[in-house]
Amino acid sequence: INSSGTDFDYKDTCKWAKEFPMCGEKFQSPINIKIPNLESLGELPPLKWNGYENAPTTMTLVNSGHSITLTGQWDDNNIPYITDGPLTDAYIFEQLHFHWGPNDSVGSEHKMNGNSFPLEMHMVHFKKEYETFSNAVKYSDGLTVVGLFFDISPMGSEALTAILGGVSAVSSSKDPFELDPFELSSFNVAIAAVQFATYAGSLTTPPCSQSVIWILPINTLNVSSKQMKKFRNIELNHGDTHNYRPTQPLNGRSIHIFTQ
Ligand code: GRE
Ligand code: ZN
């Protein structure tokens, strides 16, 4: 157990609930999304990405031992936030991180029609009225996470290049690494005009708080084999070679679909 009391590994994720009781609750993430069974939310306003074109003043990459996490600092009025779509308020960008596995047939946390992808990126946002991430996790509508799936393509992703440029510095070190700041808009540009699935779930890591409105674009972005190699080179705690949690039971939740 580390000082923050949140030590865990991916060898037996069923054991998480012993130490983190919320991991055993009923509305957990990730899930398998069966596209043909989805209910339609009808016409929602498009999801709106505000301030994503603003480069931060500083950008930091850190190996948490469970993933690599990217954070940024923006001037007061420049911080990126999302609104609209299924959301009732502004949700402020907190961090993004990744989930992957030892080979291309696994890695993503969510599945689509039973299929896994080699990489899933989580863009984590907290509800503005709750003021901080750590306060927001106490509420069922406290967070929204946009989860992006990546599939293998020789071209790879330019947006990932900027992040992976700093990855060797954190692969075997817990020291934060300062990246040359860049804007995050390349990710949301890549998912313009697509369908999204949305449902209510949880953090996919302990303490597994059921505080997340998940927003999952149904298309994929590209990642090259060379880029995947860099993810698989990252040393995770306990010698873990993957950081995806298995899919959890839906337990009667509905998944809605919307188009932006
Ligand atoms: C995670 O640790 O994987 C995580 C968060 C916050 C929201 C969702 C999520 O830290 O999966
Ligand atoms: Zn995650």
mmCIF file of C-alpha atoms and ligand atoms in Angstrom:
data_model
loop_
_atom_site.group_PDB
_atom_site.id
_atom_site.type_symbol
_atom_site.label_atom_id
_atom_site.label_comp_id
_atom_site.label_asym_id
_atom_site.label_seq_id
_atom_site.Cartn_x
_atom_site.Cartn_y
_atom_site.Cartn_z
ATOM 1 C CA ILE A 1 0.000 0.000 0.000
ATOM 2 C CA ASN A 2 1.347 3.390 -0.933
ATOM 3 C CA SER A 3 0.942 6.579 1.104
ATOM 4 C CA SER A 4 -2.307 7.595 -0.595
ATOM 5 C CA GLY A 5 -3.836 4.185 0.134
ATOM 6 C CA THR A 6 -4.702 3.495 -3.479
ATOM 7 C CA ASP A 7 -2.389 0.662 -4.383
ATOM 8 C CA PHE A 8 -3.852 -1.958 -6.700
ATOM 9 C CA ASP A 9 -2.841 -4.139 -9.609
ATOM 10 C CA TYR A 10 -4.463 -5.670 -12.670
ATOM 11 C CA LYS A 11 -3.715 -9.309 -11.861
ATOM 12 C CA ASP A 12 -6.986 -9.955 -10.056
ATOM 13 C CA THR A 13 -9.308 -7.003 -10.490
ATOM 14 C CA CYS A 14 -12.112 -8.919 -8.701
ATOM 15 C CA LYS A 15 -10.160 -8.349 -5.484
ATOM 16 C CA TRP A 16 -10.388 -4.561 -5.765
ATOM 17 C CA ALA A 17 -13.761 -4.528 -3.956
ATOM 18 C CA LYS A 18 -12.245 -5.961 -0.764
ATOM 19 C CA GLU A 19 -10.211 -2.847 -0.234
ATOM 20 C CA PHE A 20 -12.324 -0.414 -2.286
ATOM 21 C CA PRO A 21 -15.989 -1.279 -1.628
ATOM 22 C CA MET A 22 -17.349 0.941 -4.417
ATOM 23 C CA CYS A 23 -15.635 -1.353 -6.957
ATOM 24 C CA GLY A 24 -18.263 -3.961 -5.983
ATOM 25 C CA GLU A 25 -21.280 -1.704 -6.587
ATOM 26 C CA LYS A 26 -23.814 -2.221 -9.395
ATOM 27 C CA PHE A 27 -23.147 0.515 -11.937
ATOM 28 C CA GLN A 28 -19.497 -0.008 -12.748
ATOM 29 C CA SER A 29 -17.329 0.646 -15.812
ATOM 30 C CA PRO A 30 -16.190 -0.377 -18.337
ATOM 31 C CA ILE A 31 -18.986 -2.210 -20.178
ATOM 32 C CA ASN A 32 -19.553 -3.919 -23.504
ATOM 33 C CA ILE A 33 -21.598 -1.649 -25.770
ATOM 34 C CA LYS A 34 -23.895 -3.641 -28.041
ATOM 35 C CA ILE A 35 -24.646 -1.201 -30.818
ATOM 36 C CA PRO A 36 -27.851 -2.820 -32.184
ATOM 37 C CA ASN A 37 -29.550 -2.628 -28.771
ATOM 38 C CA LEU A 38 -29.083 1.050 -28.132
ATOM 39 C CA GLU A 39 -31.921 3.422 -27.415
ATOM 40 C CA SER A 40 -31.878 6.703 -29.218
ATOM 41 C CA LEU A 41 -31.684 9.937 -27.307
ATOM 42 C CA GLY A 42 -32.969 11.617 -30.450
ATOM 43 C CA GLU A 43 -31.638 14.915 -31.568
ATOM 44 C CA LEU A 44 -29.430 16.398 -28.910
ATOM 45 C CA PRO A 45 -27.453 19.553 -29.412
ATOM 46 C CA PRO A 46 -23.936 18.701 -30.598
ATOM 47 C CA LEU A 47 -21.287 18.200 -27.978
ATOM 48 C CA LYS A 48 -19.381 21.468 -27.776
ATOM 49 C CA TRP A 49 -15.609 21.663 -27.180
ATOM 50 C CA ASN A 50 -14.685 25.063 -25.760
ATOM 51 C CA GLY A 51 -11.123 26.332 -25.485
ATOM 52 C CA TYR A 52 -9.557 23.136 -26.801
ATOM 53 C CA GLU A 53 -7.726 25.276 -29.369
ATOM 54 C CA ASN A 54 -5.888 27.066 -26.539
ATOM 55 C CA ALA A 55 -2.387 25.762 -25.840
ATOM 56 C CA PRO A 56 -1.653 25.542 -22.102
ATOM 57 C CA THR A 57 1.212 27.476 -20.517
ATOM 58 C CA THR A 58 2.731 24.257 -19.193
ATOM 59 C CA MET A 59 2.009 20.612 -19.918
ATOM 60 C CA THR A 60 3.101 17.681 -17.782
ATOM 61 C CA LEU A 61 3.306 13.942 -18.395
ATOM 62 C CA VAL A 62 3.589 11.572 -15.438
ATOM 63 C CA ASN A 63 3.722 7.790 -15.006
ATOM 64 C CA SER A 64 1.292 7.051 -12.167
ATOM 65 C CA GLY A 65 2.256 3.367 -12.221
ATOM 66 C CA HIS A 66 -1.241 2.649 -13.581
ATOM 67 C CA SER A 67 -1.107 4.780 -16.741
ATOM 68 C CA ILE A 68 0.559 7.850 -18.158
ATOM 69 C CA THR A 69 -1.399 10.996 -17.330
ATOM 70 C CA LEU A 70 -1.261 14.306 -19.188
ATOM 71 C CA THR A 71 -2.225 17.539 -17.392
ATOM 72 C CA GLY A 72 -1.935 21.184 -18.367
ATOM 73 C CA GLN A 73 -2.115 24.659 -16.905
ATOM 74 C CA TRP A 74 -4.154 27.257 -18.756
ATOM 75 C CA ASP A 75 -4.612 30.979 -18.061
ATOM 76 C CA ASP A 76 -7.888 31.605 -16.214
ATOM 77 C CA ASN A 77 -10.179 32.119 -19.189
ATOM 78 C CA ASN A 78 -8.475 29.613 -21.470
ATOM 79 C CA ILE A 79 -9.133 26.313 -19.715
ATOM 80 C CA PRO A 80 -10.824 23.752 -22.014
ATOM 81 C CA TYR A 81 -14.331 22.583 -21.117
ATOM 82 C CA ILE A 82 -17.152 20.688 -22.813
ATOM 83 C CA THR A 83 -20.867 21.480 -22.849
ATOM 84 C CA ASP A 84 -24.098 20.328 -24.545
ATOM 85 C CA GLY A 85 -24.701 16.899 -26.032
ATOM 86 C CA PRO A 86 -26.126 14.945 -23.061
ATOM 87 C CA LEU A 87 -24.557 17.345 -20.524
ATOM 88 C CA THR A 88 -26.538 19.853 -18.446
ATOM 89 C CA ASP A 89 -23.598 22.024 -17.396
ATOM 90 C CA ALA A 90 -19.981 22.843 -18.242
ATOM 91 C CA TYR A 91 -17.394 20.124 -17.518
ATOM 92 C CA ILE A 92 -13.811 21.315 -17.125
ATOM 93 C CA PHE A 93 -10.826 19.368 -18.463
ATOM 94 C CA GLU A 94 -8.803 17.731 -15.674
ATOM 95 C CA GLN A 95 -6.446 15.211 -17.315
ATOM 96 C CA LEU A 96 -6.172 12.566 -19.979
ATOM 97 C CA HIS A 97 -4.652 9.104 -19.719
ATOM 98 C CA PHE A 98 -4.557 5.772 -21.557
ATOM 99 C CA HIS A 99 -5.398 2.094 -21.165
ATOM 100 C CA TRP A 100 -3.577 -0.573 -23.198
ATOM 101 C CA GLY A 101 -2.527 -4.234 -23.222
ATOM 102 C CA PRO A 102 0.351 -6.533 -24.205
ATOM 103 C CA ASN A 103 -0.864 -7.145 -27.791
ATOM 104 C CA ASP A 104 -3.224 -5.649 -30.375
ATOM 105 C CA SER A 105 -6.163 -7.922 -29.575
ATOM 106 C CA VAL A 106 -6.704 -6.379 -26.111
ATOM 107 C CA GLY A 107 -6.157 -3.021 -24.401
ATOM 108 C CA SER A 108 -9.343 -0.978 -24.455
ATOM 109 C CA GLU A 109 -11.573 -0.984 -21.388
ATOM 110 C CA HIS A 110 -14.914 -0.595 -23.156
ATOM 111 C CA LYS A 111 -15.824 -3.048 -25.878
ATOM 112 C CA MET A 112 -17.993 -2.385 -28.924
ATOM 113 C CA ASN A 113 -20.126 -5.403 -29.932
ATOM 114 C CA GLY A 114 -17.688 -7.575 -27.994
ATOM 115 C CA ASN A 115 -14.626 -6.167 -29.772
ATOM 116 C CA SER A 116 -11.605 -4.742 -27.982
ATOM 117 C CA PHE A 117 -9.254 -2.111 -29.376
ATOM 118 C CA PRO A 118 -5.502 -1.873 -28.671
ATOM 119 C CA LEU A 119 -5.796 1.548 -26.992
ATOM 120 C CA GLU A 120 -8.408 3.676 -25.214
ATOM 121 C CA MET A 121 -7.810 7.282 -24.176
ATOM 122 C CA HIS A 122 -9.823 8.906 -21.365
ATOM 123 C CA MET A 123 -10.356 12.670 -21.378
ATOM 124 C CA VAL A 124 -11.503 13.328 -17.817
ATOM 125 C CA HIS A 125 -13.632 16.404 -16.989
ATOM 126 C CA PHE A 126 -15.335 17.534 -13.754
ATOM 127 C CA LYS A 127 -18.603 19.451 -13.405
ATOM 128 C CA LYS A 128 -17.847 23.147 -13.032
ATOM 129 C CA GLU A 129 -20.273 23.707 -10.135
ATOM 130 C CA TYR A 130 -18.431 21.088 -8.035
ATOM 131 C CA GLU A 131 -15.244 23.172 -8.388
ATOM 132 C CA THR A 132 -12.614 20.423 -8.080
ATOM 133 C CA PHE A 133 -12.115 16.902 -9.390
ATOM 134 C CA SER A 134 -11.817 15.419 -5.889
ATOM 135 C CA ASN A 135 -15.103 17.035 -4.801
ATOM 136 C CA ALA A 136 -16.883 16.095 -8.034
ATOM 137 C CA VAL A 137 -16.241 12.331 -7.658
ATOM 138 C CA LYS A 138 -18.749 12.345 -4.763
ATOM 139 C CA TYR A 139 -21.652 13.079 -7.138
ATOM 140 C CA SER A 140 -23.318 10.803 -9.700
ATOM 141 C CA ASP A 141 -23.045 13.568 -12.323
ATOM 142 C CA GLY A 142 -19.678 14.811 -11.085
ATOM 143 C CA LEU A 143 -17.503 13.736 -14.021
ATOM 144 C CA THR A 144 -17.755 13.213 -17.718
ATOM 145 C CA VAL A 145 -15.135 11.137 -19.488
ATOM 146 C CA VAL A 146 -14.793 11.098 -23.263
ATOM 147 C CA GLY A 147 -13.301 7.719 -24.155
ATOM 148 C CA LEU A 148 -11.589 7.456 -27.539
ATOM 149 C CA PHE A 149 -10.776 4.131 -29.202
ATOM 150 C CA PHE A 150 -7.677 3.678 -31.335
ATOM 151 C CA ASP A 151 -7.136 1.023 -34.001
ATOM 152 C CA ILE A 152 -3.882 0.026 -35.705
ATOM 153 C CA SER A 153 -3.057 1.956 -38.860
ATOM 154 C CA PRO A 154 0.378 2.484 -40.457
ATOM 155 C CA MET A 155 -0.166 6.260 -40.408
ATOM 156 C CA GLY A 156 -0.525 6.456 -36.647
ATOM 157 C CA SER A 157 -1.771 9.587 -34.912
ATOM 158 C CA GLU A 158 -0.132 12.985 -35.025
ATOM 159 C CA ALA A 159 -1.900 13.983 -31.822
ATOM 160 C CA LEU A 160 -0.310 11.010 -30.059
ATOM 161 C CA THR A 161 3.130 11.944 -31.419
ATOM 162 C CA ALA A 162 3.212 15.067 -29.256
ATOM 163 C CA ILE A 163 2.413 13.045 -26.124
ATOM 164 C CA LEU A 164 4.679 10.106 -26.958
ATOM 165 C CA GLY A 165 7.573 12.515 -27.575
ATOM 166 C CA GLY A 166 7.932 12.658 -23.791
ATOM 167 C CA VAL A 167 7.113 9.074 -23.016
ATOM 168 C CA SER A 168 10.660 7.691 -22.823
ATOM 169 C CA ALA A 169 11.383 10.159 -19.992
ATOM 170 C CA VAL A 170 8.573 8.663 -17.865
ATOM 171 C CA SER A 171 8.650 5.002 -18.969
ATOM 172 C CA SER A 172 10.854 3.966 -16.059
ATOM 173 C CA SER A 173 10.534 7.044 -13.849
ATOM 174 C CA LYS A 174 7.821 8.537 -11.643
ATOM 175 C CA ASP A 175 9.271 12.038 -12.117
ATOM 176 C CA PRO A 176 6.915 14.382 -13.995
ATOM 177 C CA PHE A 177 8.159 15.429 -17.437
ATOM 178 C CA GLU A 178 7.402 18.869 -18.906
ATOM 179 C CA LEU A 179 6.227 18.627 -22.510
ATOM 180 C CA ASP A 180 6.298 21.477 -25.000
ATOM 181 C CA PRO A 181 2.694 22.686 -24.628
ATOM 182 C CA PHE A 182 0.278 21.914 -27.473
ATOM 183 C CA GLU A 183 -3.469 22.344 -27.884
ATOM 184 C CA LEU A 184 -5.746 19.326 -27.406
ATOM 185 C CA SER A 185 -8.060 20.167 -30.308
ATOM 186 C CA SER A 186 -6.586 17.520 -32.624
ATOM 187 C CA PHE A 187 -8.473 14.873 -30.652
ATOM 188 C CA ASN A 188 -11.874 16.532 -30.848
ATOM 189 C CA VAL A 189 -11.397 17.456 -34.497
ATOM 190 C CA ALA A 190 -10.853 13.744 -35.179
ATOM 191 C CA ILE A 191 -14.274 12.868 -33.728
ATOM 192 C CA ALA A 192 -16.310 15.654 -35.326
ATOM 193 C CA ALA A 193 -19.646 14.562 -36.806
ATOM 194 C CA VAL A 194 -19.800 11.049 -35.427
ATOM 195 C CA GLN A 195 -22.253 9.070 -33.307
ATOM 196 C CA PHE A 196 -21.686 8.758 -29.576
ATOM 197 C CA ALA A 197 -22.834 6.249 -26.986
ATOM 198 C CA THR A 198 -23.493 7.561 -23.461
ATOM 199 C CA TYR A 199 -24.268 5.835 -20.152
ATOM 200 C CA ALA A 200 -23.796 6.321 -16.400
ATOM 201 C CA GLY A 201 -20.881 4.463 -14.827
ATOM 202 C CA SER A 202 -17.752 4.706 -12.736
ATOM 203 C CA LEU A 203 -14.042 5.344 -12.597
ATOM 204 C CA THR A 204 -12.399 2.201 -14.005
ATOM 205 C CA THR A 205 -9.709 2.323 -11.289
ATOM 206 C CA PRO A 206 -10.075 2.229 -7.495
ATOM 207 C CA PRO A 207 -11.915 3.760 -5.712
ATOM 208 C CA CYS A 208 -14.338 3.078 -8.654
ATOM 209 C CA SER A 209 -16.625 5.998 -7.708
ATOM 210 C CA GLN A 210 -19.937 5.887 -9.630
ATOM 211 C CA SER A 211 -19.614 9.482 -10.751
ATOM 212 C CA VAL A 212 -19.055 9.311 -14.503
ATOM 213 C CA ILE A 213 -21.229 10.251 -17.476
ATOM 214 C CA TRP A 214 -19.394 8.259 -20.148
ATOM 215 C CA ILE A 215 -19.302 9.644 -23.704
ATOM 216 C CA LEU A 216 -17.888 7.212 -26.256
ATOM 217 C CA PRO A 217 -17.513 8.102 -29.942
ATOM 218 C CA ILE A 218 -18.384 5.048 -32.038
ATOM 219 C CA ASN A 219 -15.563 5.556 -34.542
ATOM 220 C CA THR A 220 -11.849 4.951 -33.975
ATOM 221 C CA LEU A 221 -8.714 7.052 -34.266
ATOM 222 C CA ASN A 222 -5.431 5.704 -35.622
ATOM 223 C CA VAL A 223 -2.415 4.443 -33.709
ATOM 224 C CA SER A 224 0.634 2.871 -35.349
ATOM 225 C CA SER A 225 2.352 -0.317 -34.189
ATOM 226 C CA LYS A 226 5.411 1.772 -33.386
ATOM 227 C CA GLN A 227 3.316 4.051 -31.171
ATOM 228 C CA MET A 228 1.763 1.026 -29.412
ATOM 229 C CA LYS A 229 5.274 -0.255 -28.714
ATOM 230 C CA LYS A 230 5.980 2.932 -26.765
ATOM 231 C CA PHE A 231 2.912 2.390 -24.590
ATOM 232 C CA ARG A 232 3.894 -1.246 -23.933
ATOM 233 C CA ASN A 233 7.359 -0.109 -22.916
ATOM 234 C CA ILE A 234 5.953 1.944 -20.012
ATOM 235 C CA GLU A 235 6.717 0.261 -16.691
ATOM 236 C CA LEU A 236 3.546 -0.139 -14.633
ATOM 237 C CA ASN A 237 3.362 -0.971 -10.929
ATOM 238 C CA HIS A 238 3.655 -4.625 -9.860
ATOM 239 C CA GLY A 239 5.029 -5.567 -13.291
ATOM 240 C CA ASP A 240 1.553 -5.212 -14.835
ATOM 241 C CA THR A 241 1.605 -5.605 -18.635
ATOM 242 C CA HIS A 242 -1.876 -4.173 -19.097
ATOM 243 C CA ASN A 243 -4.045 -1.565 -17.423
ATOM 244 C CA TYR A 244 -7.564 -2.338 -18.612
ATOM 245 C CA ARG A 245 -10.290 -3.486 -16.249
ATOM 246 C CA PRO A 246 -12.562 -6.263 -17.600
ATOM 247 C CA THR A 247 -16.081 -5.280 -18.653
ATOM 248 C CA GLN A 248 -18.650 -5.113 -15.859
ATOM 249 C CA PRO A 249 -22.359 -6.104 -15.817
ATOM 250 C CA LEU A 250 -24.797 -3.538 -17.189
ATOM 251 C CA ASN A 251 -27.342 -4.365 -14.428
ATOM 252 C CA GLY A 252 -30.294 -2.776 -16.192
ATOM 253 C CA ARG A 253 -28.673 0.497 -17.185
ATOM 254 C CA SER A 254 -29.619 1.957 -20.533
ATOM 255 C CA ILE A 255 -27.100 3.121 -23.080
ATOM 256 C CA HIS A 256 -28.190 5.998 -25.273
ATOM 257 C CA ILE A 257 -26.919 7.043 -28.628
ATOM 258 C CA PHE A 258 -26.699 10.588 -29.972
ATOM 259 C CA THR A 259 -25.262 12.336 -32.961
ATOM 260 C CA GLN A 260 -23.504 15.632 -32.875
HETATM 261 C C1 GRE B 1 -8.965 6.091 -14.446
HETATM 262 O O1 GRE B 1 -8.178 6.211 -13.490
HETATM 263 O O2 GRE B 1 -8.838 5.236 -15.319
HETATM 264 C C2 GRE B 1 -10.107 7.064 -14.515
HETATM 265 C C3 GRE B 1 -10.036 8.270 -13.813
HETATM 266 C C4 GRE B 1 -11.062 9.184 -13.874
HETATM 267 C C5 GRE B 1 -12.171 8.899 -14.628
HETATM 268 C C6 GRE B 1 -12.250 7.711 -15.331
HETATM 269 C C7 GRE B 1 -11.204 6.774 -15.298
HETATM 270 O O3 GRE B 1 -8.931 8.566 -13.084
HETATM 271 O O4 GRE B 1 -11.285 5.632 -15.990
HETATM 272 ZN ZN ZN B 2 -9.236 5.606 -17.445
#
